[in-house]
PDB file of C-alpha atoms in Angstrom:
ATOM      1  CA  MET A   1     -72.106 -47.396  10.925  1.00  0.00           C
ATOM      2  CA  SER A   2     -71.862 -50.753  12.585  1.00  0.00           C
ATOM      3  CA  GLU A   3     -72.223 -51.151  16.289  1.00  0.00           C
ATOM      4  CA  PRO A   4     -68.541 -51.964  17.093  1.00  0.00           C
ATOM      5  CA  GLU A   5     -67.355 -48.947  15.090  1.00  0.00           C
ATOM      6  CA  ASP A   6     -69.921 -46.809  16.818  1.00  0.00           C
ATOM      7  CA  ARG A   7     -68.684 -47.970  20.207  1.00  0.00           C
ATOM      8  CA  GLU A   8     -65.050 -47.249  19.295  1.00  0.00           C
ATOM      9  CA  ASP A   9     -65.986 -43.826  18.044  1.00  0.00           C
ATOM     10  CA  ARG A  10     -67.874 -43.061  21.215  1.00  0.00           C
ATOM     11  CA  ALA A  11     -64.990 -44.303  23.391  1.00  0.00           C
ATOM     12  CA  LEU A  12     -62.531 -42.156  21.477  1.00  0.00           C
ATOM     13  CA  ARG A  13     -64.695 -39.084  21.956  1.00  0.00           C
ATOM     14  CA  GLU A  14     -64.982 -39.736  25.675  1.00  0.00           C
ATOM     15  CA  ARG A  15     -61.238 -40.099  26.019  1.00  0.00           C
ATOM     16  CA  LEU A  16     -60.627 -36.897  24.064  1.00  0.00           C
ATOM     17  CA  ALA A  17     -63.148 -35.033  26.199  1.00  0.00           C
ATOM     18  CA  ALA A  18     -61.367 -36.288  29.302  1.00  0.00           C
ATOM     19  CA  LEU A  19     -58.093 -34.684  28.196  1.00  0.00           C
ATOM     20  CA  ARG A  20     -57.580 -31.338  29.867  1.00  0.00           C
ATOM     21  CA  ASP A  21     -56.178 -28.351  28.074  1.00  0.00           C
ATOM     22  CA  ASP A  22     -53.978 -26.329  30.407  1.00  0.00           C
ATOM     23  CA  ALA A  23     -53.934 -22.824  29.044  1.00  0.00           C
ATOM     24  CA  PRO A  24     -50.739 -20.836  29.787  1.00  0.00           C
ATOM     25  CA  GLY A  25     -50.878 -18.303  32.591  1.00  0.00           C
ATOM     26  CA  PRO A  26     -50.622 -14.529  32.118  1.00  0.00           C
ATOM     27  CA  ASP A  27     -46.849 -14.487  32.931  1.00  0.00           C
ATOM     28  CA  PHE A  28     -46.028 -17.364  30.560  1.00  0.00           C
ATOM     29  CA  GLN A  29     -44.415 -15.120  27.924  1.00  0.00           C
ATOM     30  CA  ALA A  30     -42.127 -13.341  30.409  1.00  0.00           C
ATOM     31  CA  LEU A  31     -41.149 -16.650  32.040  1.00  0.00           C
ATOM     32  CA  LEU A  32     -40.337 -18.222  28.656  1.00  0.00           C
ATOM     33  CA  HIS A  33     -38.282 -15.179  27.647  1.00  0.00           C
ATOM     34  CA  ARG A  34     -36.292 -15.301  30.891  1.00  0.00           C
ATOM     35  CA  ARG A  35     -35.531 -19.006  30.435  1.00  0.00           C
ATOM     36  CA  LEU A  36     -34.409 -18.532  26.833  1.00  0.00           C
ATOM     37  CA  VAL A  37     -32.089 -15.673  27.809  1.00  0.00           C
ATOM     38  CA  GLU A  38     -30.572 -17.725  30.619  1.00  0.00           C
ATOM     39  CA  ALA A  39     -29.969 -20.656  28.267  1.00  0.00           C
ATOM     40  CA  GLY A  40     -28.115 -18.489  25.730  1.00  0.00           C
ATOM     41  CA  PRO A  41     -27.824 -19.166  22.008  1.00  0.00           C
ATOM     42  CA  PRO A  42     -27.636 -22.775  20.953  1.00  0.00           C
ATOM     43  CA  THR A  43     -24.186 -24.037  20.044  1.00  0.00           C
ATOM     44  CA  PRO A  44     -23.929 -24.468  16.259  1.00  0.00           C
ATOM     45  CA  ALA A  45     -23.211 -27.835  14.795  1.00  0.00           C
ATOM     46  CA  SER A  46     -19.675 -28.510  13.581  1.00  0.00           C
ATOM     47  CA  GLY A  47     -18.614 -27.846  10.013  1.00  0.00           C
ATOM     48  CA  TRP A  48     -20.225 -25.266   7.770  1.00  0.00           C
ATOM     49  CA  ASP A  49     -22.906 -24.398  10.329  1.00  0.00           C
ATOM     50  CA  ALA A  50     -20.196 -23.129  12.700  1.00  0.00           C
ATOM     51  CA  VAL A  51     -18.581 -21.077   9.929  1.00  0.00           C
ATOM     52  CA  ARG A  52     -21.924 -19.575   8.897  1.00  0.00           C
ATOM     53  CA  ALA A  53     -22.772 -18.726  12.509  1.00  0.00           C
ATOM     54  CA  PHE A  54     -19.356 -17.106  13.007  1.00  0.00           C
ATOM     55  CA  TRP A  55     -19.796 -14.892   9.914  1.00  0.00           C
ATOM     56  CA  ARG A  56     -23.388 -14.003  10.880  1.00  0.00           C
ATOM     57  CA  ARG A  57     -22.388 -12.847  14.368  1.00  0.00           C
ATOM     58  CA  ARG A  58     -19.352 -10.827  13.285  1.00  0.00           C
ATOM     59  CA  ALA A  59     -20.541  -9.565   9.891  1.00  0.00           C
ATOM     60  CA  PRO A  60     -20.661  -5.866  10.863  1.00  0.00           C
ATOM     61  CA  VAL A  61     -16.915  -5.994  11.629  1.00  0.00           C
ATOM     62  CA  LEU A  62     -15.607  -8.736   9.341  1.00  0.00           C
ATOM     63  CA  TRP A  63     -16.969  -7.534   6.002  1.00  0.00           C
ATOM     64  CA  PRO A  64     -15.403  -4.053   6.261  1.00  0.00           C
ATOM     65  CA  ALA A  65     -12.146  -5.648   7.502  1.00  0.00           C
ATOM     66  CA  VAL A  66     -12.120  -8.023   4.527  1.00  0.00           C
ATOM     67  CA  GLY A  67     -12.726  -5.052   2.205  1.00  0.00           C
ATOM     68  CA  VAL A  68      -9.830  -3.081   3.688  1.00  0.00           C
ATOM     69  CA  ALA A  69      -7.538  -6.123   3.489  1.00  0.00           C
ATOM     70  CA  MET A  70      -8.446  -6.656  -0.166  1.00  0.00           C
ATOM     71  CA  GLY A  71      -7.766  -2.964  -0.900  1.00  0.00           C
ATOM     72  CA  VAL A  72      -4.331  -3.140   0.729  1.00  0.00           C
ATOM     73  CA  ALA A  73      -3.537  -6.377  -1.117  1.00  0.00           C
ATOM     74  CA  THR A  74      -4.576  -4.814  -4.433  1.00  0.00           C
ATOM     75  CA  PHE A  75      -2.441  -1.744  -3.734  1.00  0.00           C
ATOM     76  CA  LEU A  76       0.597  -3.906  -2.935  1.00  0.00           C
ATOM     77  CA  VAL A  77       0.117  -6.149  -5.974  1.00  0.00           C
ATOM     78  CA  LEU A  78      -0.282  -3.195  -8.344  1.00  0.00           C
ATOM     79  CA  GLY A  79       2.727  -1.483  -6.763  1.00  0.00           C
ATOM     80  CA  ALA A  80       4.798  -4.622  -7.270  1.00  0.00           C
ATOM     81  CA  VAL A  81       3.671  -4.946 -10.881  1.00  0.00           C
ATOM     82  CA  ARG A  82       4.435  -1.303 -11.747  1.00  0.00           C
ATOM     83  CA  GLY A  83       7.815  -0.993  -9.955  1.00  0.00           C
ATOM     84  CA  THR A  84      10.948  -3.080  -9.871  1.00  0.00           C
ATOM     85  CA  PRO A  85      10.335  -5.997  -7.470  1.00  0.00           C
ATOM     86  CA  GLY A  86      12.004  -5.586  -4.098  1.00  0.00           C
ATOM     87  CA  VAL A  87      13.254  -2.045  -4.785  1.00  0.00           C
ATOM     88  CA  PRO A  88      11.708   1.077  -3.211  1.00  0.00           C
ATOM     89  CA  GLY A  89      10.265   3.743  -5.557  1.00  0.00           C
ATOM     90  CA  THR A  90      13.169   6.237  -5.482  1.00  0.00           C
ATOM     91  CA  ALA A  91      15.738   3.472  -5.879  1.00  0.00           C
ATOM     92  CA  ALA A  92      13.714   2.044  -8.795  1.00  0.00           C
ATOM     93  CA  ALA A  93      13.698   5.473 -10.478  1.00  0.00           C
ATOM     94  CA  GLY A  94      17.477   5.716 -10.016  1.00  0.00           C
ATOM     95  CA  MET A  95      17.966   2.238 -11.457  1.00  0.00           C
ATOM     96  CA  ALA A  96      15.747   3.102 -14.437  1.00  0.00           C
ATOM     97  CA  ALA A  97      17.850   6.226 -15.066  1.00  0.00           C
ATOM     98  CA  LEU A  98      21.040   4.122 -14.974  1.00  0.00           C
ATOM     99  CA  GLU A  99      19.631   1.922 -17.735  1.00  0.00           C
ATOM    100  CA  ARG A 100      19.670   4.887 -20.168  1.00  0.00           C
ATOM    101  CA  PRO A 101      22.801   5.288 -22.255  1.00  0.00           C
ATOM    102  CA  GLY A 102      25.197   7.769 -20.691  1.00  0.00           C
ATOM    103  CA  THR A 103      28.306   9.733 -21.536  1.00  0.00           C
ATOM    104  CA  GLN A 104      31.400   7.502 -21.563  1.00  0.00           C
ATOM    105  CA  VAL A 105      34.702   8.622 -20.051  1.00  0.00           C
ATOM    106  CA  PRO A 106      37.828   6.567 -19.211  1.00  0.00           C
ATOM    107  CA  VAL A 107      38.979   6.277 -15.576  1.00  0.00           C
ATOM    108  CA  SER A 108      42.115   8.298 -16.357  1.00  0.00           C
ATOM    109  CA  LYS A 109      40.195  11.310 -17.756  1.00  0.00           C
ATOM    110  CA  VAL A 110      38.175  14.170 -16.265  1.00  0.00           C
ATOM    111  CA  ALA A 111      34.619  14.511 -17.585  1.00  0.00           C
ATOM    112  CA  VAL A 112      32.907  17.881 -17.831  1.00  0.00           C
ATOM    113  CA  ILE A 113      29.173  17.531 -17.328  1.00  0.00           C
ATOM    114  CA  LYS A 114      27.263  20.495 -18.739  1.00  0.00           C
ATOM    115  CA  LEU A 115      24.006  21.089 -16.883  1.00  0.00           C
ATOM    116  CA  ASP A 116      21.593  23.286 -18.799  1.00  0.00           C
ATOM    117  CA  PHE A 117      18.976  25.037 -16.665  1.00  0.00           C
ATOM    118  CA  THR A 118      16.482  27.006 -18.751  1.00  0.00           C
ATOM    119  CA  ALA A 119      14.502  29.885 -17.241  1.00  0.00           C
ATOM    120  CA  ASP A 120      11.569  31.735 -18.823  1.00  0.00           C
ATOM    121  CA  VAL A 121      12.516  34.948 -17.004  1.00  0.00           C
ATOM    122  CA  ALA A 122      15.649  36.131 -15.268  1.00  0.00           C
ATOM    123  CA  VAL A 123      15.966  34.942 -11.658  1.00  0.00           C
ATOM    124  CA  GLU A 124      17.988  36.984  -9.161  1.00  0.00           C
ATOM    125  CA  GLN A 125      18.862  34.065  -6.922  1.00  0.00           C
ATOM    126  CA  ALA A 126      18.672  30.310  -7.513  1.00  0.00           C
ATOM    127  CA  ASP A 127      20.011  27.598  -5.213  1.00  0.00           C
ATOM    128  CA  PHE A 128      21.884  24.731  -6.859  1.00  0.00           C
ATOM    129  CA  GLN A 129      23.031  21.370  -5.551  1.00  0.00           C
ATOM    130  CA  VAL A 130      24.963  18.631  -7.368  1.00  0.00           C
ATOM    131  CA  SER A 131      25.300  15.206  -5.706  1.00  0.00           C
ATOM    132  CA  LEU A 132      27.727  12.486  -6.744  1.00  0.00           C
ATOM    133  CA  PRO A 133      27.478   8.787  -5.920  1.00  0.00           C
ATOM    134  CA  GLU A 134      30.366   6.770  -4.464  1.00  0.00           C
ATOM    135  CA  GLY A 135      32.859   6.117  -7.252  1.00  0.00           C
ATOM    136  CA  LEU A 136      32.809   9.664  -8.666  1.00  0.00           C
ATOM    137  CA  SER A 137      34.498  12.762  -7.294  1.00  0.00           C
ATOM    138  CA  PHE A 138      34.465  16.471  -8.059  1.00  0.00           C
ATOM    139  CA  TRP A 139      37.624  17.719  -9.800  1.00  0.00           C
ATOM    140  CA  ALA A 140      39.043  21.254  -9.627  1.00  0.00           C
ATOM    141  CA  ASP A 141      42.499  22.748 -10.295  1.00  0.00           C
ATOM    142  CA  GLY A 142      43.963  19.322 -11.117  1.00  0.00           C
ATOM    143  CA  GLU A 143      42.876  17.823  -7.765  1.00  0.00           C
ATOM    144  CA  GLU A 144      40.153  15.562  -6.461  1.00  0.00           C
ATOM    145  CA  LEU A 145      37.779  17.295  -4.012  1.00  0.00           C
ATOM    146  CA  PRO A 146      36.582  15.256  -0.997  1.00  0.00           C
ATOM    147  CA  LEU A 147      32.935  16.436  -1.351  1.00  0.00           C
ATOM    148  CA  ARG A 148      29.980  14.166  -2.214  1.00  0.00           C
ATOM    149  CA  SER A 149      27.633  17.104  -2.669  1.00  0.00           C
ATOM    150  CA  TYR A 150      28.240  20.722  -3.643  1.00  0.00           C
ATOM    151  CA  GLN A 151      25.823  23.645  -3.096  1.00  0.00           C
ATOM    152  CA  TRP A 152      25.939  27.251  -4.294  1.00  0.00           C
ATOM    153  CA  THR A 153      23.721  30.205  -5.150  1.00  0.00           C
ATOM    154  CA  GLN A 154      23.806  32.218  -8.372  1.00  0.00           C
ATOM    155  CA  PRO A 155      21.446  34.219 -10.610  1.00  0.00           C
ATOM    156  CA  LEU A 156      19.860  32.746 -13.748  1.00  0.00           C
ATOM    157  CA  SER A 157      19.377  34.714 -16.930  1.00  0.00           C
ATOM    158  CA  ALA A 158      16.311  34.265 -19.137  1.00  0.00           C
ATOM    159  CA  GLY A 159      16.869  31.370 -21.538  1.00  0.00           C
ATOM    160  CA  SER A 160      19.622  28.748 -21.370  1.00  0.00           C
ATOM    161  CA  ASN A 161      22.077  28.663 -18.436  1.00  0.00           C
ATOM    162  CA  VAL A 162      24.862  26.095 -18.941  1.00  0.00           C
ATOM    163  CA  ILE A 163      26.763  25.153 -15.780  1.00  0.00           C
ATOM    164  CA  PRO A 164      29.878  22.956 -16.262  1.00  0.00           C
ATOM    165  CA  ILE A 165      30.778  20.457 -13.533  1.00  0.00           C
ATOM    166  CA  ALA A 166      34.120  18.585 -13.679  1.00  0.00           C
ATOM    167  CA  VAL A 167      34.082  15.033 -12.277  1.00  0.00           C
ATOM    168  CA  ARG A 168      36.372  12.037 -12.437  1.00  0.00           C
ATOM    169  CA  GLY A 169      35.585   8.343 -12.023  1.00  0.00           C
ATOM    170  CA  GLN A 170      37.565   6.288  -9.525  1.00  0.00           C
ATOM    171  CA  ARG A 171      36.576   2.901 -10.924  1.00  0.00           C
ATOM    172  CA  PRO A 172      34.618   1.603 -13.965  1.00  0.00           C
ATOM    173  CA  GLY A 173      30.823   1.551 -13.752  1.00  0.00           C
ATOM    174  CA  ARG A 174      27.636   3.509 -14.460  1.00  0.00           C
ATOM    175  CA  TYR A 175      26.897   6.425 -12.155  1.00  0.00           C
ATOM    176  CA  LEU A 176      23.939   8.752 -11.706  1.00  0.00           C
ATOM    177  CA  VAL A 177      24.797  12.408 -11.092  1.00  0.00           C
ATOM    178  CA  THR A 178      21.881  14.361  -9.610  1.00  0.00           C
ATOM    179  CA  ALA A 179      21.599  18.140 -10.033  1.00  0.00           C
ATOM    180  CA  LEU A 180      18.890  20.197  -8.343  1.00  0.00           C
ATOM    181  CA  ALA A 181      17.960  23.870  -8.790  1.00  0.00           C
ATOM    182  CA  ARG A 182      15.462  25.805  -6.648  1.00  0.00           C
ATOM    183  CA  ALA A 183      14.157  29.269  -7.423  1.00  0.00           C
ATOM    184  CA  GLY A 184      11.315  30.386  -5.184  1.00  0.00           C
ATOM    185  CA  ASP A 185       8.708  27.616  -5.141  1.00  0.00           C
ATOM    186  CA  GLN A 186       9.993  26.001  -8.363  1.00  0.00           C
ATOM    187  CA  ARG A 187      12.233  22.961  -8.284  1.00  0.00           C
ATOM    188  CA  ILE A 188      14.095  21.544 -11.298  1.00  0.00           C
ATOM    189  CA  GLU A 189      15.979  18.267 -11.141  1.00  0.00           C
ATOM    190  CA  HIS A 190      18.411  16.811 -13.707  1.00  0.00           C
ATOM    191  CA  ASP A 191      19.795  13.286 -13.701  1.00  0.00           C
ATOM    192  CA  VAL A 192      22.904  12.631 -15.795  1.00  0.00           C
ATOM    193  CA  VAL A 193      24.251   9.139 -16.400  1.00  0.00           C
ATOM    194  CA  LEU A 194      28.046   8.924 -16.585  1.00  0.00           C
ATOM    195  CA  GLU A 195      29.674   5.678 -17.678  1.00  0.00           C
ATOM    196  CA  VAL A 196      33.276   5.296 -16.530  1.00  0.00           C
ATOM    197  CA  THR A 197      35.251   2.804 -18.607  1.00  0.00           C
ATOM    198  CA  GLY A 198      38.560   1.125 -17.813  1.00  0.00           C
ATOM    199  CA  GLY A 199      41.711   2.616 -19.427  1.00  0.00           C
TER     200      GLY A 199
END
């Protein structure tokens, strides 16, 4: 080495030796922890960093909530695809039944609907109910009856049990007549479409 380089090297070493190294005290860790807690978390930068920080902090609640929301959305979409849009389930079933071809009868005539309830064994007592929509009325002894629904109880024999119901249409249209039979814990429902024509 040359003399000027040697002098510079020596001067640098002396300066470095003169620097003091202050070692942290025994309570440094606790003091640092206290200061960091008081300062709180740093505010995230704007943009995607803020979004990421939001999702990180609330992940235990948000991910299950997103899953539940997706499940509900899937249920609603599949329900809308399977049923008639904007129509509740029972109304959609009634509308689907009205689309089937029905028995035609003119407004001026009385129609006799024959309900056939079949039983495997004889039943001592069965409860029946027949409901008519607006536009149809029960007919008996040459007169219109003011009832919308008629209920009665009767026994059923084993095999076929045909029950005639006389109805008359008040105006043209398609109507769904609903008949229900209950025997013990069994329930049988019949839907009959009646098409009333003008004339």
